[in-house]
Amino acid sequence: QVDLVESGGGSVEAGGALSLSCAASGSVSCVGWFRPAPGTRRERVVAWYTHTGDTYIGDSVTDRFTVSQDAAKKALYLQKNNLKPEDTAMYYCAAVFATSGSCSSTSRDLHWGQGTQVTVST
């Protein structure tokens, strides 16, 4: 619950690239990137569980995207290449500031960042 620092959003032409970054301060059990989706408040794009290093890759992630982490900074990165208009969304970083917890989209333990807008034009 201390802080989430999000960056990387912007407006690009189709085929361009953006790199989303989310760094969490304090003790966190997981960090994730989310986006709005029909039928649910938000869908989980990727999540990283810090204690194990395991990552969850959602169905919206394609081979155009690369997920990476920095354990020291407690940061989760999402490199997005060859962007398409369908990638346009407000992407939200969220984290669980606890020793344990779930980074599922419905978790009550999630602390949400302000979001960073990704806009891909044709």
Short mmCIF file of C-alpha atoms in Angstrom, two decimals:
data_model
loop_
_atom_site.label_atom_id
_atom_site.label_comp_id
_atom_site.label_asym_id
_atom_site.label_seq_id
_atom_site.Cartn_x
_atom_site.Cartn_y
_atom_site.Cartn_z
CA GLN A 1 0.00 0.00 0.00
CA VAL A 2 3.01 2.26 -0.10
CA ASP A 3 3.36 3.13 -3.75
CA LEU A 4 3.17 1.93 -7.34
CA VAL A 5 5.10 3.75 -10.02
CA GLU A 6 3.67 3.15 -13.50
CA SER A 7 5.03 4.36 -16.78
CA GLY A 8 5.34 3.50 -20.44
CA GLY A 9 1.98 4.34 -21.91
CA GLY A 10 1.55 6.58 -24.89
CA SER A 11 0.15 6.99 -28.36
CA VAL A 12 1.84 5.15 -31.20
CA GLU A 13 1.15 4.09 -34.74
CA ALA A 14 0.32 0.49 -35.46
CA GLY A 15 3.51 -1.50 -35.57
CA GLY A 16 5.18 0.63 -32.96
CA ALA A 17 6.38 -0.42 -29.55
CA LEU A 18 5.89 0.54 -25.95
CA SER A 19 7.33 -0.77 -22.73
CA LEU A 20 5.18 -0.69 -19.63
CA SER A 21 6.85 -0.54 -16.27
CA CYS A 22 5.47 -0.92 -12.79
CA ALA A 23 7.65 -0.72 -9.72
CA ALA A 24 6.29 -1.39 -6.26
CA SER A 25 7.68 -0.16 -2.98
CA GLY A 26 7.32 -2.05 0.23
CA SER A 27 6.75 -5.74 0.66
CA VAL A 28 4.65 -7.27 -2.09
CA SER A 29 3.56 -10.80 -2.82
CA CYS A 30 2.69 -10.15 -6.44
CA VAL A 31 2.53 -7.48 -9.09
CA GLY A 32 0.33 -7.52 -12.15
CA TRP A 33 -0.83 -5.66 -15.22
CA PHE A 34 -4.55 -5.50 -15.97
CA ARG A 35 -6.86 -4.02 -18.57
CA PRO A 36 -10.63 -3.57 -18.92
CA ALA A 37 -12.47 -6.40 -20.58
CA PRO A 38 -16.07 -7.19 -21.49
CA GLY A 39 -17.94 -9.10 -18.84
CA THR A 40 -15.52 -8.25 -16.07
CA ARG A 41 -14.14 -5.21 -14.39
CA ARG A 42 -10.62 -5.97 -15.49
CA GLU A 43 -8.75 -8.88 -16.92
CA ARG A 44 -5.34 -9.94 -15.81
CA VAL A 45 -2.74 -9.49 -18.51
CA VAL A 46 0.32 -10.66 -16.63
CA ALA A 47 1.22 -11.24 -13.02
CA TRP A 48 4.43 -11.93 -11.20
CA TYR A 49 4.64 -13.66 -7.86
CA THR A 50 7.71 -12.29 -6.16
CA HIS A 51 8.44 -15.10 -3.73
CA THR A 52 8.67 -17.74 -6.40
CA GLY A 53 9.41 -15.71 -9.48
CA ASP A 54 6.53 -17.40 -11.24
CA THR A 55 4.62 -15.44 -13.82
CA TYR A 56 1.08 -15.71 -15.07
CA ILE A 57 0.53 -14.99 -18.73
CA GLY A 58 -3.01 -14.16 -19.72
CA ASP A 59 -4.73 -15.02 -22.96
CA SER A 60 -4.39 -11.46 -24.19
CA VAL A 61 -0.62 -11.77 -24.26
CA THR A 62 0.79 -12.69 -27.65
CA ASP A 63 4.24 -13.42 -28.94
CA ARG A 64 4.51 -9.71 -29.61
CA PHE A 65 4.82 -9.12 -25.90
CA THR A 66 7.69 -9.89 -23.57
CA VAL A 67 7.38 -10.08 -19.81
CA SER A 68 10.32 -9.44 -17.53
CA GLN A 69 10.93 -8.67 -13.88
CA ASP A 70 13.44 -6.98 -11.64
CA ALA A 71 13.37 -8.55 -8.21
CA ALA A 72 15.49 -5.86 -6.59
CA LYS A 73 13.19 -3.11 -7.80
CA LYS A 74 10.07 -5.26 -7.46
CA ALA A 75 9.24 -4.17 -10.95
CA LEU A 76 7.21 -5.86 -13.67
CA TYR A 77 7.82 -4.94 -17.28
CA LEU A 78 5.70 -5.60 -20.31
CA GLN A 79 7.47 -4.93 -23.60
CA LYS A 80 4.89 -4.56 -26.32
CA ASN A 81 6.08 -4.76 -29.91
CA ASN A 82 4.24 -4.57 -33.21
CA LEU A 83 1.32 -2.92 -31.50
CA LYS A 84 -2.14 -3.18 -32.98
CA PRO A 85 -5.26 -1.07 -32.42
CA GLU A 86 -6.73 -3.94 -30.42
CA ASP A 87 -4.03 -3.34 -27.83
CA THR A 88 -5.51 0.06 -27.06
CA ALA A 89 -6.60 0.21 -23.44
CA MET A 90 -5.97 1.74 -20.10
CA TYR A 91 -3.49 -0.61 -18.49
CA TYR A 92 -3.48 -0.75 -14.72
CA CYS A 93 -0.75 -1.98 -12.49
CA ALA A 94 -1.77 -3.56 -9.23
CA ALA A 95 0.02 -5.26 -6.39
CA VAL A 96 -0.69 -7.06 -3.17
CA PHE A 97 1.21 -5.39 -0.37
CA ALA A 98 1.35 -8.35 1.94
CA THR A 99 3.40 -11.45 2.57
CA SER A 100 0.86 -13.48 0.64
CA GLY A 101 -2.07 -12.86 -1.62
CA SER A 102 -3.50 -13.34 -5.06
CA CYS A 103 -3.10 -11.05 -8.03
CA SER A 104 -6.27 -12.23 -9.63
CA SER A 105 -8.47 -9.49 -11.03
CA THR A 106 -11.06 -9.92 -8.28
CA SER A 107 -8.71 -9.99 -5.34
CA ARG A 108 -9.70 -7.61 -2.58
CA ASP A 109 -6.07 -7.32 -1.59
CA LEU A 110 -5.03 -5.57 -4.77
CA HIS A 111 -3.74 -2.05 -4.55
CA TRP A 112 -4.39 -0.34 -7.87
CA GLY A 113 -2.27 2.21 -9.60
CA GLN A 114 -3.64 5.11 -11.59
CA GLY A 115 -3.21 3.35 -14.90
CA THR A 116 -1.33 4.26 -18.03
CA GLN A 117 -3.06 4.73 -21.37
CA VAL A 118 -1.93 2.81 -24.42
CA THR A 119 -3.36 4.09 -27.68
CA VAL A 120 -2.53 2.49 -31.01
CA SER A 121 -3.69 4.21 -34.17
CA THR A 122 -3.78 3.09 -37.77
#
